[in-house]
Coordinates of C-alpha atoms and ligand atoms in Angstrom, one line a residue:
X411 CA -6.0 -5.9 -31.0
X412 CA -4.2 -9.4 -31.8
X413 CA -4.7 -12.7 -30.3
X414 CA -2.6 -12.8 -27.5
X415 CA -4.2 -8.9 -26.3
X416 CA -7.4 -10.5 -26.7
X417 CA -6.5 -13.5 -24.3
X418 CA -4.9 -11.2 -22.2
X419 CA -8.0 -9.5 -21.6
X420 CA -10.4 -12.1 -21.2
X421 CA -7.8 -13.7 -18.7
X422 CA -8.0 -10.6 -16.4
X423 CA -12.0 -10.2 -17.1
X424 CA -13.1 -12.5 -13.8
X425 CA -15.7 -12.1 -11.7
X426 CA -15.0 -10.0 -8.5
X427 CA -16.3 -10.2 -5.0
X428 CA -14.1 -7.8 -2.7
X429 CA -14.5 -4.1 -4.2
X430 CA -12.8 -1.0 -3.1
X431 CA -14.6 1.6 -1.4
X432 CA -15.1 5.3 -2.5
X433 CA -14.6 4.6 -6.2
X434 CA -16.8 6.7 -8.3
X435 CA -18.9 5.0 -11.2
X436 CA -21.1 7.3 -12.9
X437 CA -23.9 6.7 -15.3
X438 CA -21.3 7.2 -18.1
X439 CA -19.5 4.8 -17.5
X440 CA -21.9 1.8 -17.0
X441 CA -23.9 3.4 -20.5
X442 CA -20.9 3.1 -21.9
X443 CA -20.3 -1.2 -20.7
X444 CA -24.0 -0.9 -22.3
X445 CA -22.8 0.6 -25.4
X446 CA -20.5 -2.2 -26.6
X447 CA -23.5 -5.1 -25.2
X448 CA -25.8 -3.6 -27.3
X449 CA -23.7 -4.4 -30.5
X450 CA -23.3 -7.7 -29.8
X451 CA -25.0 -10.9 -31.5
X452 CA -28.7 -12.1 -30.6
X453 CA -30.7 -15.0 -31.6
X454 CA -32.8 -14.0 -34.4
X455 CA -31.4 -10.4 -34.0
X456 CA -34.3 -10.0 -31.6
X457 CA -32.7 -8.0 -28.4
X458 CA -35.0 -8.8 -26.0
X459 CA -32.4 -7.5 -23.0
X460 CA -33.4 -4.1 -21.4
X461 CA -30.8 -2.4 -18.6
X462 CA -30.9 -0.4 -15.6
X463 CA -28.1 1.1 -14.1
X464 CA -27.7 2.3 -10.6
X465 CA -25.1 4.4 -9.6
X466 CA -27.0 5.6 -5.9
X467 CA -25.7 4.8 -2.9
X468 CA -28.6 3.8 -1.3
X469 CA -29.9 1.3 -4.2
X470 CA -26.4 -0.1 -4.7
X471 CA -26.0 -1.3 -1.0
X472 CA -29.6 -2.3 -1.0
X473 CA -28.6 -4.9 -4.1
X474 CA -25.6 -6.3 -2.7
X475 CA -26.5 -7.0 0.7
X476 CA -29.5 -8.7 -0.2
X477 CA -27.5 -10.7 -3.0
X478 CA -25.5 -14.0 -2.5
X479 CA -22.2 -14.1 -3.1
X480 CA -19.8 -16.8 -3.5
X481 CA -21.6 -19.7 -2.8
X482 CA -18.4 -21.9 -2.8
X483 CA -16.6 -20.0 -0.4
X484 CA -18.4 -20.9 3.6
X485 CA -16.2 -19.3 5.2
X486 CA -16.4 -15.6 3.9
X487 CA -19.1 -13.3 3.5
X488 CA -19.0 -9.8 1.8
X489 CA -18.4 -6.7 4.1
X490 CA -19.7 -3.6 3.8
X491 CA -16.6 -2.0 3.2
X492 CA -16.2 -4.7 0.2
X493 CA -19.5 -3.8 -1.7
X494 CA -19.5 -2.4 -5.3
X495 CA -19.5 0.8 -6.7
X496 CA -22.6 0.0 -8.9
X497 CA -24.8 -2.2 -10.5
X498 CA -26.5 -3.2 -13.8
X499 CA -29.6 -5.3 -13.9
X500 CA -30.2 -7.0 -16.7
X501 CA -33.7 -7.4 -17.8
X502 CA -35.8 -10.0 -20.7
X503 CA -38.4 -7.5 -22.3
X504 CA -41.5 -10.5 -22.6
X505 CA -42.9 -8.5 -25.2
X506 CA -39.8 -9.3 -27.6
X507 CA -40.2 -12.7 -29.2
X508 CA -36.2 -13.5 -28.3
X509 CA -33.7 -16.2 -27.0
X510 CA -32.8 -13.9 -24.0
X511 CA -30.5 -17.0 -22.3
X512 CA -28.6 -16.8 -25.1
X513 CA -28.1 -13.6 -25.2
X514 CA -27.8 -12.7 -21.5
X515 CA -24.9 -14.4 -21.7
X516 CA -23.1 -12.7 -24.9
X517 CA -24.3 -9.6 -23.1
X518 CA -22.8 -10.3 -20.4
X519 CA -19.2 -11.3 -21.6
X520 CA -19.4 -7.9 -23.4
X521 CA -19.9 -5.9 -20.4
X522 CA -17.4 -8.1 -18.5
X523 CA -14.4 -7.7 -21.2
X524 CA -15.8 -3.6 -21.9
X525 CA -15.5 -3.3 -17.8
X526 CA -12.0 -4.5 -17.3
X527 CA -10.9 -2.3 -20.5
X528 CA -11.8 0.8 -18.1
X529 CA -9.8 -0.6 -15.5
X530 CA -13.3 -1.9 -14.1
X531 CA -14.3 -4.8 -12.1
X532 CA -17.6 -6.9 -12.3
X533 CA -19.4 -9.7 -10.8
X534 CA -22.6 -11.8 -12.8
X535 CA -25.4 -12.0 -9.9
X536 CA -27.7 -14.3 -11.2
X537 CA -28.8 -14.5 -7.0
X538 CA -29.5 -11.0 -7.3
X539 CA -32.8 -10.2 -5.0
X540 CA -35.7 -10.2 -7.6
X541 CA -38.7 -8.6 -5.6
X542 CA -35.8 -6.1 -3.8
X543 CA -35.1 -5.0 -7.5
X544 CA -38.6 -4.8 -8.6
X545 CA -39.9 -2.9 -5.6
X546 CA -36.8 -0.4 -5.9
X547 CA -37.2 0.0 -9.7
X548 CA -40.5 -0.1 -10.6
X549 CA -39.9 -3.2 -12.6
X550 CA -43.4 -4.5 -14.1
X551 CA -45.0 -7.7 -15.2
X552 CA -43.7 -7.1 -19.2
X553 CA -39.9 -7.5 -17.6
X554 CA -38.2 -10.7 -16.5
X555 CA -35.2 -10.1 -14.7
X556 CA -32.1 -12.0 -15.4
X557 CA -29.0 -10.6 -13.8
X558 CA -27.8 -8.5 -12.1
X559 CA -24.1 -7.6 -12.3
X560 CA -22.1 -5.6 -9.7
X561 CA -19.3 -3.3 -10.7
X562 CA -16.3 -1.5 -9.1
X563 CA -12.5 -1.8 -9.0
X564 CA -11.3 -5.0 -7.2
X565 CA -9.7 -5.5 -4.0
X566 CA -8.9 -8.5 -4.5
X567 CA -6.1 -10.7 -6.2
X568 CA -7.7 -13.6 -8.2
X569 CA -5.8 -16.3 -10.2
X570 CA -7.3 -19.3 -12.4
X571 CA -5.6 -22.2 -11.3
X572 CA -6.3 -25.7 -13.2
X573 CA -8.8 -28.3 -11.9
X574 CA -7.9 -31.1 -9.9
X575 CA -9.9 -34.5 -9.0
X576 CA -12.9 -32.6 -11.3
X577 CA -13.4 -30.4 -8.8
X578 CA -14.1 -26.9 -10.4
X579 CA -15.1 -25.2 -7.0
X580 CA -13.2 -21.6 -6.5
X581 CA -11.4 -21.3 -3.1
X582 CA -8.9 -18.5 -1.6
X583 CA -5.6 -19.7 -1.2
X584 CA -3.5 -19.1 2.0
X585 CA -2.2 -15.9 0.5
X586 CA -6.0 -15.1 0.5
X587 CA -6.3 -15.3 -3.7
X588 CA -9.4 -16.1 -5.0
X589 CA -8.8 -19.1 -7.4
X590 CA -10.9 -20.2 -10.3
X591 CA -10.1 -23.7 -11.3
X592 CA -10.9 -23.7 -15.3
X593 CA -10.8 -26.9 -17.5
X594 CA -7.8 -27.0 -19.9
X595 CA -8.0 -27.6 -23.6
X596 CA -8.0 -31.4 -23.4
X597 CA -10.9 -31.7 -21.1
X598 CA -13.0 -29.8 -23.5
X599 CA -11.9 -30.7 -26.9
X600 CA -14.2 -33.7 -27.2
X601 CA -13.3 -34.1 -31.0
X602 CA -11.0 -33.3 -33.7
X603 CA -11.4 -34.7 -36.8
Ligands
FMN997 C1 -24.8 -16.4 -15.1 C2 -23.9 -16.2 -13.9 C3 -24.5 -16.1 -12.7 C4 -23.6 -15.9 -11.6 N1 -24.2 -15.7 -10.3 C5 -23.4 -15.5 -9.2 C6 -24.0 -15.2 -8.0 O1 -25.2 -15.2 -7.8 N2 -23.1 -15.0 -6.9 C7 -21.8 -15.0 -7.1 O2 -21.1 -14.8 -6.1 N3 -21.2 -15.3 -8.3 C8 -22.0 -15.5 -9.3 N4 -21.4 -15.8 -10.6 C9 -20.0 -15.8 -10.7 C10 -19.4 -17.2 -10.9 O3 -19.3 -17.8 -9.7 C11 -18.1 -17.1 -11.6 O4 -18.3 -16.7 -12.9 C12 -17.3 -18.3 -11.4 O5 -16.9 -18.6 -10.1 C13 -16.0 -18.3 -12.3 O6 -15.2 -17.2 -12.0 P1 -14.8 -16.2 -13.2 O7 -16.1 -15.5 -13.6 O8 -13.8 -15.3 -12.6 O9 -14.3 -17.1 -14.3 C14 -22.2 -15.9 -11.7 C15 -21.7 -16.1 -13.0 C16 -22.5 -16.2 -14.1 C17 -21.9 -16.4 -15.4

């Protein structure tokens, strides 16, 4: 992969809200997204982060109704016919001495970019419903849990548009995309020497 495939991908890798219905994820699939997290760097080289995957009906539409999503957007609320195919939770093992911030989010990039190489779609849920997930998973005291991140294919068109006046909040257009305002390279170059 070169430069500009790498770009490509990470330009397409955004975080989706509006999933289509009656698209299978299996277990494979998300063990796989897990496959290429687990390789990836961690403070210390501690891996502190522990997974579940849920792929059942029942649990997924549990986690993203009780879940808040786009928090910028007032106006919109997610459908049931607009929920995700599945869902990863991301968990801190306590008992691991780590840096699990850090690594939550080099985890999660991983996932995000190893998602949209299947032709997956995925949203971070860091408002995911904590006590929902531990009563429906038997999550105990020696886990922390971090994130939880939805996946599925889009149904949804979603363009990163530059920021204006500072403001960085996403919006949907009049056309209905989902825009993501990012800072350009000036902004965040703060020094070159
Ligand atoms: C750690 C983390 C937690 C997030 N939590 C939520 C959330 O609870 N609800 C939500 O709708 N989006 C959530 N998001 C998605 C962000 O809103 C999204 O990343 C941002 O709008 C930029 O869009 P992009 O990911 O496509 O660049 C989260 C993203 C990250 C990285």
């Amino acid at each position: 992969m070169n430069y500009k495939n790498l770009k490509q991908l990470v330009q397409k890798s955004r975080c989706t809200r509006r999933f289509k219905q009656n698209q299978k994820i299996d277990l494979n699939d998300l063990e796989e997204l897990i496959d290429v997290a687990r390789v990836t760097s961690s403070a210390k080289n501690m891996q502190p982060l522990k997974y579940i995957l849920v792929t059942k009906e029942q649990f997924v539409k549990k986690l993203a109704t009780t879940a808040k999503w786009a928090a910028h957007l007032t106006n919109w609320s997610q459908s049931e016919d607009e929920i995700p195919s599945a869902f990863i939770i991301m968990l801190n093992d306590k008992r691991i001495d780590g840096f699990p911030m850090f690594d939550a989010g080099v985890s999660f990039e991983a996932i995000s970019l190893a998602a949209n190489s299947k032709d997956l779609d995925i949203c971070a849920l860091a408002s995911i419903d904590k006590q929902v997930c531990k009563e429906l998973f038997d999550i105990d005291d020696n886990f922390e849990i971090l994130l939880g991140i939805a996946v599925g294919i889009s149904n949804e068109k979603i363009e990163l548009v530059e920021v204006t006046d500072n403001n960085t909040n996403y919006y949907r257009d009049k056309q209905d995309t989902h825009c993501v305002p990012k800072r350009d390279l000036p902004q965040i170059v703060v020094g070159k020497y």
